[in-house]
XYZ file of C-alpha atoms in Angstrom:
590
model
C -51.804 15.906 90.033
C -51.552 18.830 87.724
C -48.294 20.650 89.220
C -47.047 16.879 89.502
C -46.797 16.085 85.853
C -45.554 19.962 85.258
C -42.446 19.083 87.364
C -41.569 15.716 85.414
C -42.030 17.007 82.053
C -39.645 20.164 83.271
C -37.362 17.369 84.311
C -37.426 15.489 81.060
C -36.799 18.358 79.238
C -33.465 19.398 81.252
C -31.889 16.169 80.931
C -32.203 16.377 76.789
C -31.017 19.497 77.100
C -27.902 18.265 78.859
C -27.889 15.419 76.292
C -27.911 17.831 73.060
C -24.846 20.127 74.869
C -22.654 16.832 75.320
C -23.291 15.859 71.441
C -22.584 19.011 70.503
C -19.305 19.162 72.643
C -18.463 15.627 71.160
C -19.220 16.725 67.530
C -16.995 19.891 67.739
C -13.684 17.734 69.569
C -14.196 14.939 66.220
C -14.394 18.348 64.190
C -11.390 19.792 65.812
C -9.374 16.289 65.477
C -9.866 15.783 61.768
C -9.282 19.476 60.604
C -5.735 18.963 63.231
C -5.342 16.141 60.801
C -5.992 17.693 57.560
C -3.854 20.664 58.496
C -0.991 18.265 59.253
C -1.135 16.621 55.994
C -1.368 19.499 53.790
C 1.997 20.689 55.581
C 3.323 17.212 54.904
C 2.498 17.248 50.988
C 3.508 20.594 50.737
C 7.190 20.335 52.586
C 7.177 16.831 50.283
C 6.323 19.071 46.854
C 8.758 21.614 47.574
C 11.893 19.064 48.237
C 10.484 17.504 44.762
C 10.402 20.596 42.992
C 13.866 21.287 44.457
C 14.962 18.193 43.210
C 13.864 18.540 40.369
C 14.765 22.174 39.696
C 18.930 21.195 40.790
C 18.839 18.277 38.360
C 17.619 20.412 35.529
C 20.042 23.053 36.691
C 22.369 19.971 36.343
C 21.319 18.818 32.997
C 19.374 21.328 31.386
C 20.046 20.454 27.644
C 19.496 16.479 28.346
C 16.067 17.164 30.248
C 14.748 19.371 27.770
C 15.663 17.499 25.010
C 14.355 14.420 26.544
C 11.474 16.087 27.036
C 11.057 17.184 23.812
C 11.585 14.129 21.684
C 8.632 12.379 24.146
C 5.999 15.147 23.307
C 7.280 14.757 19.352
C 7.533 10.853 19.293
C 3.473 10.872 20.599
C 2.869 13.573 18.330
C 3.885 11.724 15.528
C 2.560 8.490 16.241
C -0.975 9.898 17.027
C -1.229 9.627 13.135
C -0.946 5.826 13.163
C -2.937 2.592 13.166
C -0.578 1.140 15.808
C 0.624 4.400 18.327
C 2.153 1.824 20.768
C 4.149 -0.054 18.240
C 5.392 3.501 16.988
C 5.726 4.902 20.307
C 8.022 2.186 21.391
C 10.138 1.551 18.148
C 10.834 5.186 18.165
C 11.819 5.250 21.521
C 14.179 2.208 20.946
C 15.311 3.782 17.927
C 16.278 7.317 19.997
C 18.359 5.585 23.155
C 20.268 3.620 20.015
C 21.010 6.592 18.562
C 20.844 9.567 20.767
C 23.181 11.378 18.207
C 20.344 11.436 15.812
C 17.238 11.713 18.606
C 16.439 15.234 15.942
C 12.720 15.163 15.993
C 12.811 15.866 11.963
C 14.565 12.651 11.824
C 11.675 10.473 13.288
C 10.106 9.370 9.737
C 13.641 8.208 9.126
C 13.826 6.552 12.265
C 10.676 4.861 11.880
C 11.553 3.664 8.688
C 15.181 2.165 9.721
C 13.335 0.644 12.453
C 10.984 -1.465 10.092
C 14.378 -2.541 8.234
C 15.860 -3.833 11.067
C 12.617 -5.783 12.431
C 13.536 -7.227 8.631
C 16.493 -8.941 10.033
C 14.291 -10.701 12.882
C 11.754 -11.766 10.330
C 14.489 -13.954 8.577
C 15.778 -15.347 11.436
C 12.569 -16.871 12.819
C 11.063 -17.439 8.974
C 14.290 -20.169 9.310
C 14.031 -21.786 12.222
C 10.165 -23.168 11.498
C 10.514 -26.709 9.805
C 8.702 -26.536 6.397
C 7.841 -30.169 5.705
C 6.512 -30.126 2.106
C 7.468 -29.125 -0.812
C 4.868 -25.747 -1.683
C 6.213 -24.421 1.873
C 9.919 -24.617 1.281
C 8.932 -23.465 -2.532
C 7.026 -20.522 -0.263
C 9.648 -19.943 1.937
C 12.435 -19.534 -0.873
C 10.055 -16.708 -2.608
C 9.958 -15.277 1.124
C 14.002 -15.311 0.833
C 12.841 -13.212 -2.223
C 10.892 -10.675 -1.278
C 12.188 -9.679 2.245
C 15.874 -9.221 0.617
C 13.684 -6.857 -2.462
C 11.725 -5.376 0.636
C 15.275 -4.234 2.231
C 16.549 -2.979 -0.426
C 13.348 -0.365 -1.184
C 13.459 -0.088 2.327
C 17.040 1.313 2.051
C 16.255 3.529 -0.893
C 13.303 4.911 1.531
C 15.842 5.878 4.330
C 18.004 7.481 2.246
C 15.350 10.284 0.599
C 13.518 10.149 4.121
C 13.910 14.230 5.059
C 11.583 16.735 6.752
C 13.427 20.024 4.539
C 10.204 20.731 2.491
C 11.474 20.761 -1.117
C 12.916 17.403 -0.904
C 10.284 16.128 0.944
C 8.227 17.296 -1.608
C 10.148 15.480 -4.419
C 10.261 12.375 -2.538
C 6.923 11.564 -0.990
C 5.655 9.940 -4.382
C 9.043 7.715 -4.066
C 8.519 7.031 0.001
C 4.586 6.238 -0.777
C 5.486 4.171 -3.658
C 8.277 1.954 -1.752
C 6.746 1.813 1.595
C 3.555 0.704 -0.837
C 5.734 -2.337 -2.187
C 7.192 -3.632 1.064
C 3.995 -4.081 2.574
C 2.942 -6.086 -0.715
C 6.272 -7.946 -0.725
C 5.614 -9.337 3.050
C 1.996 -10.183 2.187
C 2.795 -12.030 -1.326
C 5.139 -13.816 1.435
C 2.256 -15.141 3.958
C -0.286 -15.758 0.390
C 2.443 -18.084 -0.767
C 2.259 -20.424 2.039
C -0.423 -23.025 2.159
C -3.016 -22.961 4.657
C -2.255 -24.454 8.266
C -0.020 -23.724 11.170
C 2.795 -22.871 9.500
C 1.457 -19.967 7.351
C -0.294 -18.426 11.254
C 3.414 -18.844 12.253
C 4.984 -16.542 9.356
C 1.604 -14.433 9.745
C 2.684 -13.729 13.375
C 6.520 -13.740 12.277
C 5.712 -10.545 9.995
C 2.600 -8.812 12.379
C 5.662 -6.238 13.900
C 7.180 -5.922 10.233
C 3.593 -4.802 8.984
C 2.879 -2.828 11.640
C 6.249 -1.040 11.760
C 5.471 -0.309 7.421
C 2.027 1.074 8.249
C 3.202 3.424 10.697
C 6.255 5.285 8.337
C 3.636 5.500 5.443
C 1.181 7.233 7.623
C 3.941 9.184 8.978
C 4.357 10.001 5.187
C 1.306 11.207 5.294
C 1.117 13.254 8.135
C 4.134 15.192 7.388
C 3.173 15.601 3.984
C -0.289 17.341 5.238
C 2.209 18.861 7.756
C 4.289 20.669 4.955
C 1.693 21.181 2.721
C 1.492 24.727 3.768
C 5.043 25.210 2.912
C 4.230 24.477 -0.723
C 4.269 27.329 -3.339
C 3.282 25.175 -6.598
C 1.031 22.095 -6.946
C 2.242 19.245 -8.880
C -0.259 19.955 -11.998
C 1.764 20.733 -15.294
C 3.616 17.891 -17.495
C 6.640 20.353 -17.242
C 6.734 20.523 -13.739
C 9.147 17.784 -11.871
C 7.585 15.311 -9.395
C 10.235 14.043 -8.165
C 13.791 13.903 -7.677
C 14.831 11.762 -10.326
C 13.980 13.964 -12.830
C 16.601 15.901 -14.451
C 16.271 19.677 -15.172
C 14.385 18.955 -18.850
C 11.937 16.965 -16.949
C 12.704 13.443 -17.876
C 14.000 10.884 -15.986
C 17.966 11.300 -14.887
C 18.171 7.596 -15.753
C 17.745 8.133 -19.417
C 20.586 8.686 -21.765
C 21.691 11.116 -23.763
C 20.763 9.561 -27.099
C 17.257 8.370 -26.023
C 17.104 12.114 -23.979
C 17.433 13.602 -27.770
C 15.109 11.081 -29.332
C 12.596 11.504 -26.874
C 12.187 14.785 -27.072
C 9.896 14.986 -30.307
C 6.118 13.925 -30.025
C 6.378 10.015 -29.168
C 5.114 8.830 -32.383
C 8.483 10.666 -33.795
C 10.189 9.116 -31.053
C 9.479 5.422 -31.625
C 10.225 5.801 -35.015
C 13.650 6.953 -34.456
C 14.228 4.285 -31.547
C 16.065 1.425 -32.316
C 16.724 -2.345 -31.348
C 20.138 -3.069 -29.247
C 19.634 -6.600 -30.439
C 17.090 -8.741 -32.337
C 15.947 -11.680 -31.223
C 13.811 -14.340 -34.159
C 13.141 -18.105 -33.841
C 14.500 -18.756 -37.547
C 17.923 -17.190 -36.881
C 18.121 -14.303 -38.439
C 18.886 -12.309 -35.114
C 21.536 -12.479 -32.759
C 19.354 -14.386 -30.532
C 16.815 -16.916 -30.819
C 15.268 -16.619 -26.986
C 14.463 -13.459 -25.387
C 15.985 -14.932 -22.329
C 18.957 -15.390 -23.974
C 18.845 -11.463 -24.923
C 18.285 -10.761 -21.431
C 21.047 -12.888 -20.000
C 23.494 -10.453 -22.473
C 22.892 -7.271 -21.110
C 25.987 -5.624 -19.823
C 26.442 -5.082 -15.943
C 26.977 -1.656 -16.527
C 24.742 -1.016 -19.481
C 23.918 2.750 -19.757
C 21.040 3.886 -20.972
C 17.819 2.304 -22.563
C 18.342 -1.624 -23.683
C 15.833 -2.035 -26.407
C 15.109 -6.020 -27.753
C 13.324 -6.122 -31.254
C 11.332 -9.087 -31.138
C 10.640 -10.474 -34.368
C 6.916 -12.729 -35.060
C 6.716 -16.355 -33.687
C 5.798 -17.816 -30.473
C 8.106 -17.859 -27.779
C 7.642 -20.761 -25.396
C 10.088 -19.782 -22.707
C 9.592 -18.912 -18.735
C 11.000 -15.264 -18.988
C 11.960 -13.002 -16.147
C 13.754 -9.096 -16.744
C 15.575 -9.136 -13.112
C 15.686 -6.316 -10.957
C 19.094 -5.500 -12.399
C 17.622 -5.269 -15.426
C 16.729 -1.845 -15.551
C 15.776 0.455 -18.688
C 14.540 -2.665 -20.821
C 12.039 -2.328 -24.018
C 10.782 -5.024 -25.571
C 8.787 -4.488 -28.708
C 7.615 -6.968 -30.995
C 5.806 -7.302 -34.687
C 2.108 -6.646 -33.352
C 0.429 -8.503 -29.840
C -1.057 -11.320 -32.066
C 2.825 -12.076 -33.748
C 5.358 -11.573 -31.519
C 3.814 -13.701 -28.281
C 5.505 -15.101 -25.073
C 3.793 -18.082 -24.053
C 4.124 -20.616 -20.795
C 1.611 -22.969 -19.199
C 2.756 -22.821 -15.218
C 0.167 -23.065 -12.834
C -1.145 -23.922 -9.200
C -3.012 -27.239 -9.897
C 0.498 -28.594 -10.804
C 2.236 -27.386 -7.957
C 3.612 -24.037 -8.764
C 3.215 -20.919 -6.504
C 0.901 -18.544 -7.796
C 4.001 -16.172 -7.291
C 5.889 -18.409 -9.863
C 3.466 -19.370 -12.350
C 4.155 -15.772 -14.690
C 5.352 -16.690 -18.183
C 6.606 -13.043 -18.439
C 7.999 -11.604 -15.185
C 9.020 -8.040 -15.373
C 10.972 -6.555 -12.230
C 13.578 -4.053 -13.463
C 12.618 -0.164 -13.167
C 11.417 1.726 -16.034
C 10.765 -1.139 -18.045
C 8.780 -1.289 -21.232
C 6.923 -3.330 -23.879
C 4.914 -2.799 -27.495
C 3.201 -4.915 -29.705
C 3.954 -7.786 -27.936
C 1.788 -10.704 -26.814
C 1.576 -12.841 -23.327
C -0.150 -16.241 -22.479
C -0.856 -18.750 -20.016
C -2.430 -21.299 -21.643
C -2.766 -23.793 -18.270
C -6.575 -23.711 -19.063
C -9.142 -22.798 -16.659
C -9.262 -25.932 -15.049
C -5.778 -25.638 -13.348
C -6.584 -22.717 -11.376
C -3.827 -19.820 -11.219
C -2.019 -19.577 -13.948
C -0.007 -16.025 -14.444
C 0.678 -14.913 -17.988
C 2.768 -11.561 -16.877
C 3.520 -10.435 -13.147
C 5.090 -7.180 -13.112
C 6.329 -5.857 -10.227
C 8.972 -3.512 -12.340
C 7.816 0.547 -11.188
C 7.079 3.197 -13.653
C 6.100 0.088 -15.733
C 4.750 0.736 -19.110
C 2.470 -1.409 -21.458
C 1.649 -0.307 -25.155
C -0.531 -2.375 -27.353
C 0.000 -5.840 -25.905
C -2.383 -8.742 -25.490
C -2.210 -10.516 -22.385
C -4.580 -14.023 -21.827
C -5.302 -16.434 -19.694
C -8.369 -17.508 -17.134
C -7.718 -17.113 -13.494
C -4.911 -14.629 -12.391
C -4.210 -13.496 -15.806
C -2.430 -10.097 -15.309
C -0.544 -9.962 -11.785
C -0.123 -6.230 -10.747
C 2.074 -7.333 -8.194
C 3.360 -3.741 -7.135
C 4.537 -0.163 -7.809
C 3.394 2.184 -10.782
C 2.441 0.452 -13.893
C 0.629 2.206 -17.018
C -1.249 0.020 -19.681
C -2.591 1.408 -22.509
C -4.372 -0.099 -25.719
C -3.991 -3.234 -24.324
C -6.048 -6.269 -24.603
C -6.602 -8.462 -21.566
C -8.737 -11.743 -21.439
C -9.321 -14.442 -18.062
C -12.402 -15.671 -15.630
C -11.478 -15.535 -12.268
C -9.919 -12.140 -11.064
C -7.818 -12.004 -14.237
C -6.285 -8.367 -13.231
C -4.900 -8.831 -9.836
C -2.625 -7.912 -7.625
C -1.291 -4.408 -5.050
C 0.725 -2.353 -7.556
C -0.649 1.266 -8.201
C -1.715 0.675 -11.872
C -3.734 2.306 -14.453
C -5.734 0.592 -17.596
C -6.385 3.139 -20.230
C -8.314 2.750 -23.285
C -8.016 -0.983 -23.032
C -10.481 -4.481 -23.526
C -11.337 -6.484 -20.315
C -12.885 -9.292 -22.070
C -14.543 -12.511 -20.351
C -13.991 -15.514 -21.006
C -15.990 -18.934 -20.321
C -14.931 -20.055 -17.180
C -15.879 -23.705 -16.048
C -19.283 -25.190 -14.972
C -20.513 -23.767 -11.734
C -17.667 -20.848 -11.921
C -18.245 -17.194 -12.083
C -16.045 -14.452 -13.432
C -14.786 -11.608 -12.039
C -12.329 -9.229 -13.506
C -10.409 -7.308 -10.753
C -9.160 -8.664 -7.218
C -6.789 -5.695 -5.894
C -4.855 -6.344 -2.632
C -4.171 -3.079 -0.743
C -3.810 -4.367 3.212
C -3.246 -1.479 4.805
C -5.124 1.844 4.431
C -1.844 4.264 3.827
C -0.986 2.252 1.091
C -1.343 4.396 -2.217
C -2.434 1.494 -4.238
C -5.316 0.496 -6.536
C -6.170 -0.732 -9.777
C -8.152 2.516 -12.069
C -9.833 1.441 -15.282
C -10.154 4.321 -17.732
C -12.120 4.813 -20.326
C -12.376 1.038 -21.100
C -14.398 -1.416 -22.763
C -15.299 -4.338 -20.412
C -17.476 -7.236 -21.959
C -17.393 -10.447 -23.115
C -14.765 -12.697 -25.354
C -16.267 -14.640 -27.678
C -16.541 -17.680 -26.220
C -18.560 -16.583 -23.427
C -21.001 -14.557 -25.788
C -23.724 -17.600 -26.663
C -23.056 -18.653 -22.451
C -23.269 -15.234 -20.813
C -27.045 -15.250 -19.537
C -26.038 -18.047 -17.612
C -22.588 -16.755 -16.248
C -22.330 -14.484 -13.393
C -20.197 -11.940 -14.238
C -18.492 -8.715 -11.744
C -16.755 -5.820 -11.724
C -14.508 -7.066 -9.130
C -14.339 -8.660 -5.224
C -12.022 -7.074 -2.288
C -8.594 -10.080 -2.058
C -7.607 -7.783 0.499
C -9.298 -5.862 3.763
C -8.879 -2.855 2.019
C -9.166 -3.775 -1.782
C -9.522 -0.017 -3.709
C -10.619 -0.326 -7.556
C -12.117 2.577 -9.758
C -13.976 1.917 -13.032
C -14.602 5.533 -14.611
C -15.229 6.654 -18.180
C -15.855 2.827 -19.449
C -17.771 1.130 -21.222
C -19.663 -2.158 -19.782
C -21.194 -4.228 -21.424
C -24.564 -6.061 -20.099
C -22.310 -9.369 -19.143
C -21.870 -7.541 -15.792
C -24.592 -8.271 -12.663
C -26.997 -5.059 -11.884
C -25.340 -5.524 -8.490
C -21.846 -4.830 -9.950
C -19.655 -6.465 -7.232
C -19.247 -9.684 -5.355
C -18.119 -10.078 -2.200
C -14.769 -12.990 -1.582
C -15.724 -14.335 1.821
C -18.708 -12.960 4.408
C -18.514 -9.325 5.171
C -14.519 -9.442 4.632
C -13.614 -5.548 3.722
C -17.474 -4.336 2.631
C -16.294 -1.825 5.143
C -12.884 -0.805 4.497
C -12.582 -1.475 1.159
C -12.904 1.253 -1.675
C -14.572 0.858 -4.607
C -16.427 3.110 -7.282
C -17.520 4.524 -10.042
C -17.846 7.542 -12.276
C -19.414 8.838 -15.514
C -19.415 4.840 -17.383
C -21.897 3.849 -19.859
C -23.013 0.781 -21.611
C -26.041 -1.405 -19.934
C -23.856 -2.922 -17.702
C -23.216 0.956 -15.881
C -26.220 1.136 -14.391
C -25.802 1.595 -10.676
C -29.374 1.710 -9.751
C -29.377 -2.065 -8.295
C -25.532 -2.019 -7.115
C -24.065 -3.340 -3.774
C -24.785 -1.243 -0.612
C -21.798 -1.447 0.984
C -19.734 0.983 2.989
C -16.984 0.959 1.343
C -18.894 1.454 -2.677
C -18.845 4.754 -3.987
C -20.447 6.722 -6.899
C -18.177 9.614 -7.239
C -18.449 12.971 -8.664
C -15.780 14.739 -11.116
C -13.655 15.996 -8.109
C -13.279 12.882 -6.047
C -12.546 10.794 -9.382
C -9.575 13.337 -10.794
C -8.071 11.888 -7.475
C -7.538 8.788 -9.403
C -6.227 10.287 -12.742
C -2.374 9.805 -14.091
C -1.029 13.173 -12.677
C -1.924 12.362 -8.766
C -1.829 8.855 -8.770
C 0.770 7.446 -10.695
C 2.807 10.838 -10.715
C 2.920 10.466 -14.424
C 5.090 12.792 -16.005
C 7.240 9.702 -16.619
C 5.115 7.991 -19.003
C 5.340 11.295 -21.643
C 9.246 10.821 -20.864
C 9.269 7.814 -21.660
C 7.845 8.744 -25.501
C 4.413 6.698 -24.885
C 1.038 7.996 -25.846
C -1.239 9.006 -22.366
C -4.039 11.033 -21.361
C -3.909 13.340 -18.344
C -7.035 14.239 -16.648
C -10.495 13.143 -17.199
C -11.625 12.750 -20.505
């Protein structure tokens, strides 16, 4: 029995030996078939790489220049875009704007590019803006102002392109000009969508001008970039009142659009100067000018007037609608003190006026300035918006003037404006608006709003964050009117609330007064902009500065000394001007 099992188990053992040999065998023939197959598709990808690469290499020999360049631009055209908020919109108008115009493909021409392509989306913008059917009133009244503003946005648009250049001393000069334009535009096509009432037709022109904003944001970040780009290249910094900032400064650093005569009286301290200045024309209610309106002085400026077109006007209220057109360039008015000489108009929203339209004083001519003169809006609270001065004019300048009203007094509509010593009462965001504008040594006051109402004083309306924009109130006295003094315990009373995603105001150096909340700011709708908007505060005083119990959003800053000379007249407005122009200004912190 014993050599009996022996034999089996020798038996089993053989056979899974033989079984073991033939998996083996099997194993190594699978092995041998896929490596056969491997090695016959690397010889397939390589004899396919090398006719590629052949290919390739005659059609370069070919066309050298084209592929290179074409090669080129690509890597540029994603290099430049990788600064923006919308790379594919870039990406692709660039590359349109390139096959157009392969004569002028030079990657130092891209900003240019970008900005000829946001004129020409323009073009569209009209076109479809007048095919929709506006069936009331307030939306054709919306749409005209649209006409408006997209034919002013072209225009700055075309002033952009032509000082659009990559050579580092011009670029230089002109980035404050490119900022400040491409700035405006974008407020000109969103004053276009605000005017239209709520419903489908304003989503329509929303989505009509979502390419044309897009398209604006990109060339003022490209602004941007290739000013950080050429920053390097720089030898001086923009610091000195002698120094030029831009180029439309002449060689004795004030503006080139000043005459010789006002070039010789401006040259003495400006107190000399505005003695020496006189009045082109006089305009008085009782006759004893040549004009009785200051619209009818307006009206009688020469086409071709050169130099500065000064209007002396003398005490009385004014109740005229008055508007100093774009064309109207160089204008002062000056009057007989900002409690004397005063414009006054009652347009407003209740009554079915755009918000847009509602300014008794409209100033939109470049370089223009007024003195000692007064501005109303006496619509009342109770009728909403009601404008007493939209300026939309750059390198704007106001010197002792009063300006009142409730909601929507002052309307910073857009570019550079400079107030000083001026006097500004409302409720309900009374100093509005996306112009770049500083408030120096002037009186917020509140008024008494209605029942139920709350006021706040500032509603800026930067949309985009390359704009350059913002409302900065200097050394400032914010409190109450005297109306609102026996009612302000039981009035709610802020700083300001963001209109716009990215809303940017800075209070620094002021005085408040305790009408404001300990919380300081208010927000307009939800959690709109607490994160993208900017604003702060530096170095105020007066109860209503402590910050102790303020807002903790984001987007609120307390700022030290470095971050707030960011916001003083040499860097942000570019200022120079405003000595030029023989008015009174501080420079720097005070």
């Amino acid at each position: 029995m014993v050599f009996q099992d022996f034999d089996k188990i020798s038996e089993r053992r053989r056979l899974e030996r033989e079984q073991k040999f033939r998996k083996r065998i099997t194993i190594a023939f699978i092995a041998l078939v896929v490596l056969l197959i491997l090695i016959a598709a690397g010889i397939f990808v390589i004899i396919t790489e090398n006719k590629a690469k052949k290919a390739a290499k005659q059609n370069d020999h070919e066309h050298p220049e084209t592929a290179k360049k074409a090669g080129n631009i690509e890597r540029v055209i994603k290099n430049a875009c990788n600064s923006t908020s919308y790379k594919d919109t870039c990406i692709k108008s660039l590359n349109r704007a390139v096959q157009k115009n392969p004569s002028e493909s030079n990657p130092k021409e891209l900003l240019r590019l970008s900005i000829q392509a946001t004129d020409d989306e323009f073009e569209t913008v009209l076109d479809k803006a007048s095919s929709l059917k506006f069936v009331n009133p307030r939306e054709k009244a919306a749409f005209d102002d649209c006409k408006e503003l997209i034919e002013t946005a072209k225009e700055e648009l075309k002033d952009s392109i032509s000082h659009a250049s990559s050579e580092v001393d011009m670029f230089t000069k002109n980035e404050p000009e490119l900022n400040n334009w491409l700035s405006a535009v974008m407020s000109y096509q969103q004053t276009c969508i605000d005017g239209f009432p709520e419903g489908k037709i304003k989503t329509d022109v929303e989505n009509i001008f979502e390419s044309a904003k897009e398209l604006t944001s990109n060339s003022l970040a490209m602004v941007s970039a290739l000013a950080l780009f050429l920053q390097s290249f720089r030898t001086t910094r923009r610091l000195l009142a002698k120094e030029p900032i831009s180029s439309f400064m002449h060689e004795d650093g004030l503006p080139s659009w000043i005459s010789h005569e006002e070039r010789r009286m401006l040259k003495p301290p400006a107190e000399e100067a505005e003695e020496k200045l006189k009045p082109t024309v006089v305009v008085a209610q009782d006759g004893s000018g040549k004009f009785k309106t200051i619209s009818a002085a307006l009206a009688a400026i020469p086409a071709k007037y050169n130099g500065r077109y000064v209007i002396y006007v003398k005490a009385g209220v004014y109740a005229e609608t008055v508007t100093v057109t774009k064309k109207m360039v160089n204008v002062t008015i000056y009057g007989d003190g900002s409690k004397k000489s005063i414009v006054t108009g009652n347009k407003n929203f209740a009554d079915g006026v755009q918000t847009f339209r509602t300014a008794t004083f409209a100033a939109l001519g470049e370089g223009f300035m007024a003195k000692a003169m007064g501005f109303r809006n006496t619509a009342g609270p109770q009728k909403h918006q009601a404008v007493a001065v939209r300026v939309q004019s750059d390198r704007a300048i106001f010197l002792n003037c009063r300006f009142e009203g409730y909601q929507d007094t002052l309307y910073v509509q857009a570019h550079r404006q400079y107030y000083r010593n001026c006097v500004i009462l409302g409720t309900i965001d009374f100093v509005f608006g996306d112009g770049t504008a500083i408030l120096q040594n002037c009186q917020l006051l509140l008024r008494k709003p209605m029942e139920n109402q709350q006021n706040i004083v500032t509603a800026q309306g930067r949309i985009d964050p390359h704009e350059t924009t913002g409302i900065v109130i200097q050394s400032c006295r914010i409190g109450p009117n005297q109306d609102l003094v026996p009612a302000k315990a039981k009035v709610k009373s802020y700083l300001g609330r963001p209109w716009k995603e990215y809303s940017r105001t800075i209070i620094m150096e002021s005085t408040i007064e305790d009408v404001i909340q300990p919380d300081g700011w208010m927000p307009w709708e939800g959690d709109k902009g607490l994160k993208t908007l900017y604003y702060a505060e530096f170095n105020n005083k007066g109860p209503g500065s402590k910050t102790d119990a303020r807002v903790k959003w984001p987007g609120f800053h307390l700022i030290n000394k470095q971050e707030a000379n960011k916001f003083t007249i040499e860097p942000f407005l570019q200022g120079d001007w405003i000595t030029a122009m023989g008015a009174p200004v501080h420079f720097g912190l005070y």
